[in-house]
């Protein structure tokens, strides 16, 4: 695997799993007051489009990053709705 | 411009500007308690690597998205440090 794909996979891993601590924090604290609802809506929509973009280009780092990011952020959105 | 670049630019615009409402909310409320510090650190680091990835591939949507996202998220990180 050439270095640019490795860079993409490292970037994808960092940005993707960065939402795990946010998900856990919101789940544990049962509080999402400071997390912007508008951000979650637009971000989830955008990540969904990035996923289509990655699939079309067959770019593995983009596909992996956005599929998992979408999963985490839909859960954070659900917590935001649940805990307000 | 072909449709896949338009899709990338729309995805980039959505994910990038989704952080604007989070930045404004944190700035107005002077509160970032519910925003995960670990998320901001890993996310900013990952976005920086995505920026290098986009520059190397000369992919305009990826470059634009990540340069502006990095800008917004560094400000949110600064607010998080400032307002805790």
Short mmCIF file of N, CA, C and O in Angstrom, two decimals, chain A residues 11-80:
data_model
loop_
_atom_site.label_atom_id
_atom_site.label_comp_id
_atom_site.label_asym_id
_atom_site.label_seq_id
_atom_site.Cartn_x
_atom_site.Cartn_y
_atom_site.Cartn_z
N UNK A 11 -5.83 9.28 8.61
CA UNK A 11 -6.73 10.44 8.75
C UNK A 11 -8.15 9.94 8.99
O UNK A 11 -8.85 10.44 9.88
N UNK A 12 -8.54 8.92 8.24
CA UNK A 12 -9.89 8.37 8.37
C UNK A 12 -10.08 7.79 9.77
O UNK A 12 -11.11 8.03 10.42
N UNK A 13 -9.08 7.07 10.27
CA UNK A 13 -9.19 6.46 11.61
C UNK A 13 -9.32 7.53 12.68
O UNK A 13 -10.19 7.44 13.55
N UNK A 14 -8.50 8.57 12.58
CA UNK A 14 -8.54 9.64 13.58
C UNK A 14 -9.88 10.38 13.57
O UNK A 14 -10.53 10.52 14.61
N UNK A 15 -10.31 10.84 12.38
CA UNK A 15 -11.56 11.63 12.34
C UNK A 15 -12.75 10.74 12.69
O UNK A 15 -13.67 11.16 13.38
N UNK A 16 -12.70 9.49 12.25
CA UNK A 16 -13.83 8.58 12.49
C UNK A 16 -13.97 8.28 13.98
O UNK A 16 -15.04 8.48 14.57
N UNK A 17 -12.87 7.82 14.59
CA UNK A 17 -12.98 7.39 15.98
C UNK A 17 -12.93 8.54 16.97
O UNK A 17 -13.13 8.35 18.15
N UNK A 18 -12.72 9.77 16.44
CA UNK A 18 -12.78 10.93 17.34
C UNK A 18 -14.20 11.10 17.88
O UNK A 18 -14.39 11.68 18.94
N UNK A 19 -15.20 10.55 17.17
CA UNK A 19 -16.58 10.71 17.63
C UNK A 19 -16.95 9.70 18.72
O UNK A 19 -17.97 9.86 19.39
N UNK A 20 -16.10 8.70 18.92
CA UNK A 20 -16.37 7.70 19.96
C UNK A 20 -16.35 8.34 21.35
O UNK A 20 -17.33 8.20 22.09
N UNK A 21 -15.32 9.13 21.70
CA UNK A 21 -15.36 9.79 23.02
C UNK A 21 -16.57 10.72 23.18
O UNK A 21 -17.14 10.81 24.26
N UNK A 22 -17.01 11.37 22.07
CA UNK A 22 -18.18 12.26 22.18
C UNK A 22 -19.43 11.42 22.44
O UNK A 22 -20.26 11.75 23.28
N UNK A 23 -19.51 10.28 21.76
CA UNK A 23 -20.66 9.40 21.94
C UNK A 23 -20.71 8.87 23.37
O UNK A 23 -21.76 8.90 24.03
N UNK A 24 -19.56 8.44 23.89
CA UNK A 24 -19.50 7.88 25.24
C UNK A 24 -19.79 8.96 26.28
O UNK A 24 -20.54 8.74 27.24
N UNK A 25 -19.24 10.17 26.05
CA UNK A 25 -19.45 11.28 27.00
C UNK A 25 -20.94 11.61 27.09
O UNK A 25 -21.49 11.76 28.17
N UNK A 26 -21.59 11.70 25.93
CA UNK A 26 -23.01 12.05 25.92
C UNK A 26 -23.84 10.93 26.55
O UNK A 26 -24.77 11.19 27.32
N UNK A 27 -23.45 9.69 26.27
CA UNK A 27 -24.17 8.54 26.84
C UNK A 27 -24.02 8.50 28.36
O UNK A 27 -25.00 8.34 29.09
N UNK A 28 -22.79 8.76 28.84
CA UNK A 28 -22.56 8.69 30.30
C UNK A 28 -23.18 9.87 31.03
O UNK A 28 -23.80 9.74 32.07
N UNK A 29 -23.03 11.07 30.44
CA UNK A 29 -23.51 12.27 31.15
C UNK A 29 -25.00 12.49 30.95
O UNK A 29 -25.62 13.27 31.66
N UNK A 30 -25.54 11.76 29.96
CA UNK A 30 -26.97 11.93 29.63
C UNK A 30 -27.28 13.41 29.39
O UNK A 30 -28.36 13.91 29.69
N UNK A 31 -26.30 14.13 28.86
CA UNK A 31 -26.48 15.57 28.63
C UNK A 31 -25.83 15.94 27.30
O UNK A 31 -24.68 15.59 27.04
N UNK A 32 -26.61 16.67 26.48
CA UNK A 32 -26.07 17.08 25.17
C UNK A 32 -26.39 18.55 24.92
O UNK A 32 -26.37 19.02 23.80
N UNK A 33 -26.66 19.26 26.02
CA UNK A 33 -27.08 20.67 25.91
C UNK A 33 -26.11 21.48 25.06
O UNK A 33 -26.49 22.26 24.22
N UNK A 34 -24.82 21.29 25.28
CA UNK A 34 -23.82 22.13 24.60
C UNK A 34 -23.50 21.67 23.18
O UNK A 34 -22.76 22.33 22.46
N UNK A 35 -24.06 20.51 22.78
CA UNK A 35 -23.81 20.01 21.43
C UNK A 35 -24.89 20.58 20.50
O UNK A 35 -26.08 20.47 20.80
N UNK A 36 -24.48 21.20 19.41
CA UNK A 36 -25.42 21.89 18.53
C UNK A 36 -26.23 20.89 17.69
O UNK A 36 -25.68 20.06 16.97
N UNK A 37 -27.56 21.04 17.77
CA UNK A 37 -28.47 20.17 17.00
C UNK A 37 -28.28 20.42 15.50
O UNK A 37 -28.19 19.50 14.70
N UNK A 38 -28.17 21.70 15.13
CA UNK A 38 -28.01 22.07 13.71
C UNK A 38 -26.73 21.43 13.16
O UNK A 38 -26.71 20.90 12.05
N UNK A 39 -25.67 21.43 13.99
CA UNK A 39 -24.41 20.82 13.54
C UNK A 39 -24.62 19.35 13.23
O UNK A 39 -24.20 18.85 12.19
N UNK A 40 -25.32 18.66 14.13
CA UNK A 40 -25.52 17.21 13.95
C UNK A 40 -26.32 16.91 12.69
O UNK A 40 -26.02 15.98 11.95
N UNK A 41 -27.35 17.73 12.41
CA UNK A 41 -28.18 17.51 11.22
C UNK A 41 -27.34 17.72 9.95
O UNK A 41 -27.25 16.83 9.09
N UNK A 42 -26.69 18.87 9.86
CA UNK A 42 -25.92 19.18 8.64
C UNK A 42 -24.74 18.23 8.49
O UNK A 42 -24.42 17.79 7.39
N UNK A 43 -24.11 17.90 9.62
CA UNK A 43 -22.92 17.04 9.56
C UNK A 43 -23.31 15.64 9.07
O UNK A 43 -22.68 15.08 8.18
N UNK A 44 -24.38 15.09 9.63
CA UNK A 44 -24.83 13.76 9.20
C UNK A 44 -25.20 13.74 7.72
O UNK A 44 -24.86 12.81 6.99
N UNK A 45 -25.87 14.79 7.28
CA UNK A 45 -26.26 14.89 5.86
C UNK A 45 -25.01 14.94 4.98
O UNK A 45 -24.89 14.22 3.98
N UNK A 46 -24.06 15.77 5.38
CA UNK A 46 -22.82 15.91 4.61
C UNK A 46 -22.02 14.62 4.57
O UNK A 46 -21.52 14.21 3.51
N UNK A 47 -21.94 13.93 5.71
CA UNK A 47 -21.19 12.67 5.77
C UNK A 47 -21.83 11.62 4.86
O UNK A 47 -21.15 10.86 4.17
N UNK A 48 -23.14 11.65 4.80
CA UNK A 48 -23.86 10.72 3.91
C UNK A 48 -23.46 11.00 2.45
O UNK A 48 -23.18 10.06 1.68
N UNK A 49 -23.38 12.26 2.09
CA UNK A 49 -22.98 12.59 0.70
C UNK A 49 -21.51 12.22 0.46
O UNK A 49 -21.14 11.72 -0.60
N UNK A 50 -20.65 12.41 1.48
CA UNK A 50 -19.23 12.00 1.34
C UNK A 50 -19.16 10.48 1.09
O UNK A 50 -18.32 10.01 0.34
N UNK A 51 -20.05 9.75 1.73
CA UNK A 51 -20.06 8.29 1.57
C UNK A 51 -20.36 7.92 0.12
O UNK A 51 -19.67 7.10 -0.50
N UNK A 52 -21.35 8.60 -0.46
CA UNK A 52 -21.69 8.36 -1.87
C UNK A 52 -20.49 8.74 -2.76
O UNK A 52 -20.10 8.00 -3.67
N UNK A 53 -19.87 9.88 -2.44
CA UNK A 53 -18.68 10.37 -3.19
C UNK A 53 -17.58 9.31 -3.16
O UNK A 53 -17.01 8.95 -4.20
N UNK A 54 -17.31 8.76 -1.98
CA UNK A 54 -16.25 7.75 -1.84
C UNK A 54 -16.57 6.47 -2.58
O UNK A 54 -15.70 5.88 -3.23
N UNK A 55 -17.84 6.05 -2.52
CA UNK A 55 -18.26 4.82 -3.21
C UNK A 55 -18.09 5.00 -4.71
O UNK A 55 -17.52 4.15 -5.41
N UNK A 56 -18.51 6.16 -5.20
CA UNK A 56 -18.42 6.43 -6.65
C UNK A 56 -16.96 6.40 -7.11
O UNK A 56 -16.62 5.84 -8.15
N UNK A 57 -16.06 6.98 -6.30
CA UNK A 57 -14.63 7.05 -6.67
C UNK A 57 -13.90 5.77 -6.26
O UNK A 57 -12.70 5.62 -6.52
N UNK A 58 -14.62 4.88 -5.54
CA UNK A 58 -13.99 3.65 -5.05
C UNK A 58 -12.74 3.96 -4.22
O UNK A 58 -11.71 3.28 -4.34
N UNK A 59 -12.84 5.00 -3.37
CA UNK A 59 -11.70 5.44 -2.54
C UNK A 59 -11.91 4.87 -1.14
O UNK A 59 -12.72 5.39 -0.36
N UNK A 60 -11.16 3.82 -0.82
CA UNK A 60 -11.37 3.08 0.43
C UNK A 60 -11.32 3.96 1.68
O UNK A 60 -12.22 3.90 2.52
N UNK A 61 -10.28 4.86 1.82
CA UNK A 61 -10.24 5.67 3.04
C UNK A 61 -11.50 6.52 3.23
O UNK A 61 -12.02 6.66 4.31
N UNK A 62 -12.04 7.05 2.11
CA UNK A 62 -13.21 7.92 2.22
C UNK A 62 -14.45 7.09 2.57
O UNK A 62 -15.28 7.48 3.39
N UNK A 63 -14.54 5.89 1.99
CA UNK A 63 -15.69 5.02 2.27
C UNK A 63 -15.69 4.59 3.73
O UNK A 63 -16.70 4.77 4.45
N UNK A 64 -14.55 4.10 4.19
CA UNK A 64 -14.46 3.62 5.58
C UNK A 64 -14.75 4.74 6.57
O UNK A 64 -15.58 4.61 7.47
N UNK A 65 -14.09 5.88 6.33
CA UNK A 65 -14.23 7.01 7.27
C UNK A 65 -15.68 7.41 7.41
O UNK A 65 -16.21 7.53 8.52
N UNK A 66 -16.33 7.58 6.29
CA UNK A 66 -17.67 8.16 6.35
C UNK A 66 -18.75 7.18 6.76
O UNK A 66 -19.74 7.57 7.38
N UNK A 67 -18.56 5.90 6.48
CA UNK A 67 -19.56 4.91 6.92
C UNK A 67 -19.57 4.83 8.44
O UNK A 67 -20.63 4.90 9.08
N UNK A 68 -18.39 4.74 9.03
CA UNK A 68 -18.31 4.61 10.50
C UNK A 68 -18.67 5.94 11.17
O UNK A 68 -19.39 5.99 12.16
N UNK A 69 -18.21 7.07 10.57
CA UNK A 69 -18.55 8.39 11.13
C UNK A 69 -20.05 8.59 11.15
O UNK A 69 -20.60 9.10 12.14
N UNK A 70 -20.70 8.18 10.07
CA UNK A 70 -22.16 8.32 10.00
C UNK A 70 -22.82 7.50 11.10
O UNK A 70 -23.73 7.99 11.79
N UNK A 71 -22.32 6.30 11.33
CA UNK A 71 -22.85 5.43 12.38
C UNK A 71 -22.74 6.12 13.75
O UNK A 71 -23.73 6.29 14.46
N UNK A 72 -21.55 6.60 14.10
CA UNK A 72 -21.35 7.26 15.40
C UNK A 72 -22.21 8.52 15.52
O UNK A 72 -22.84 8.76 16.55
N UNK A 73 -22.27 9.31 14.45
CA UNK A 73 -22.96 10.60 14.54
C UNK A 73 -24.48 10.48 14.53
O UNK A 73 -25.17 11.33 15.09
N UNK A 74 -24.98 9.39 13.94
CA UNK A 74 -26.43 9.15 14.03
C UNK A 74 -26.78 8.78 15.48
O UNK A 74 -27.81 9.19 16.01
N UNK A 75 -25.86 8.06 16.16
CA UNK A 75 -26.10 7.71 17.56
C UNK A 75 -26.04 8.97 18.44
O UNK A 75 -26.90 9.19 19.29
N UNK A 76 -25.05 9.85 18.16
CA UNK A 76 -24.94 11.10 18.92
C UNK A 76 -26.20 11.94 18.69
O UNK A 76 -26.77 12.51 19.63
N UNK A 77 -26.70 11.95 17.44
CA UNK A 77 -27.93 12.69 17.13
C UNK A 77 -29.11 12.12 17.90
O UNK A 77 -29.92 12.85 18.48
N UNK A 78 -29.17 10.80 17.98
CA UNK A 78 -30.24 10.14 18.73
C UNK A 78 -30.16 10.49 20.22
O UNK A 78 -31.17 10.83 20.86
N UNK A 79 -28.92 10.52 20.75
CA UNK A 79 -28.74 10.90 22.17
C UNK A 79 -29.17 12.36 22.37
O UNK A 79 -29.79 12.72 23.38
N UNK A 80 -28.83 13.21 21.39
CA UNK A 80 -29.17 14.64 21.50
C UNK A 80 -30.69 14.79 21.58
O UNK A 80 -31.21 15.56 22.40
#
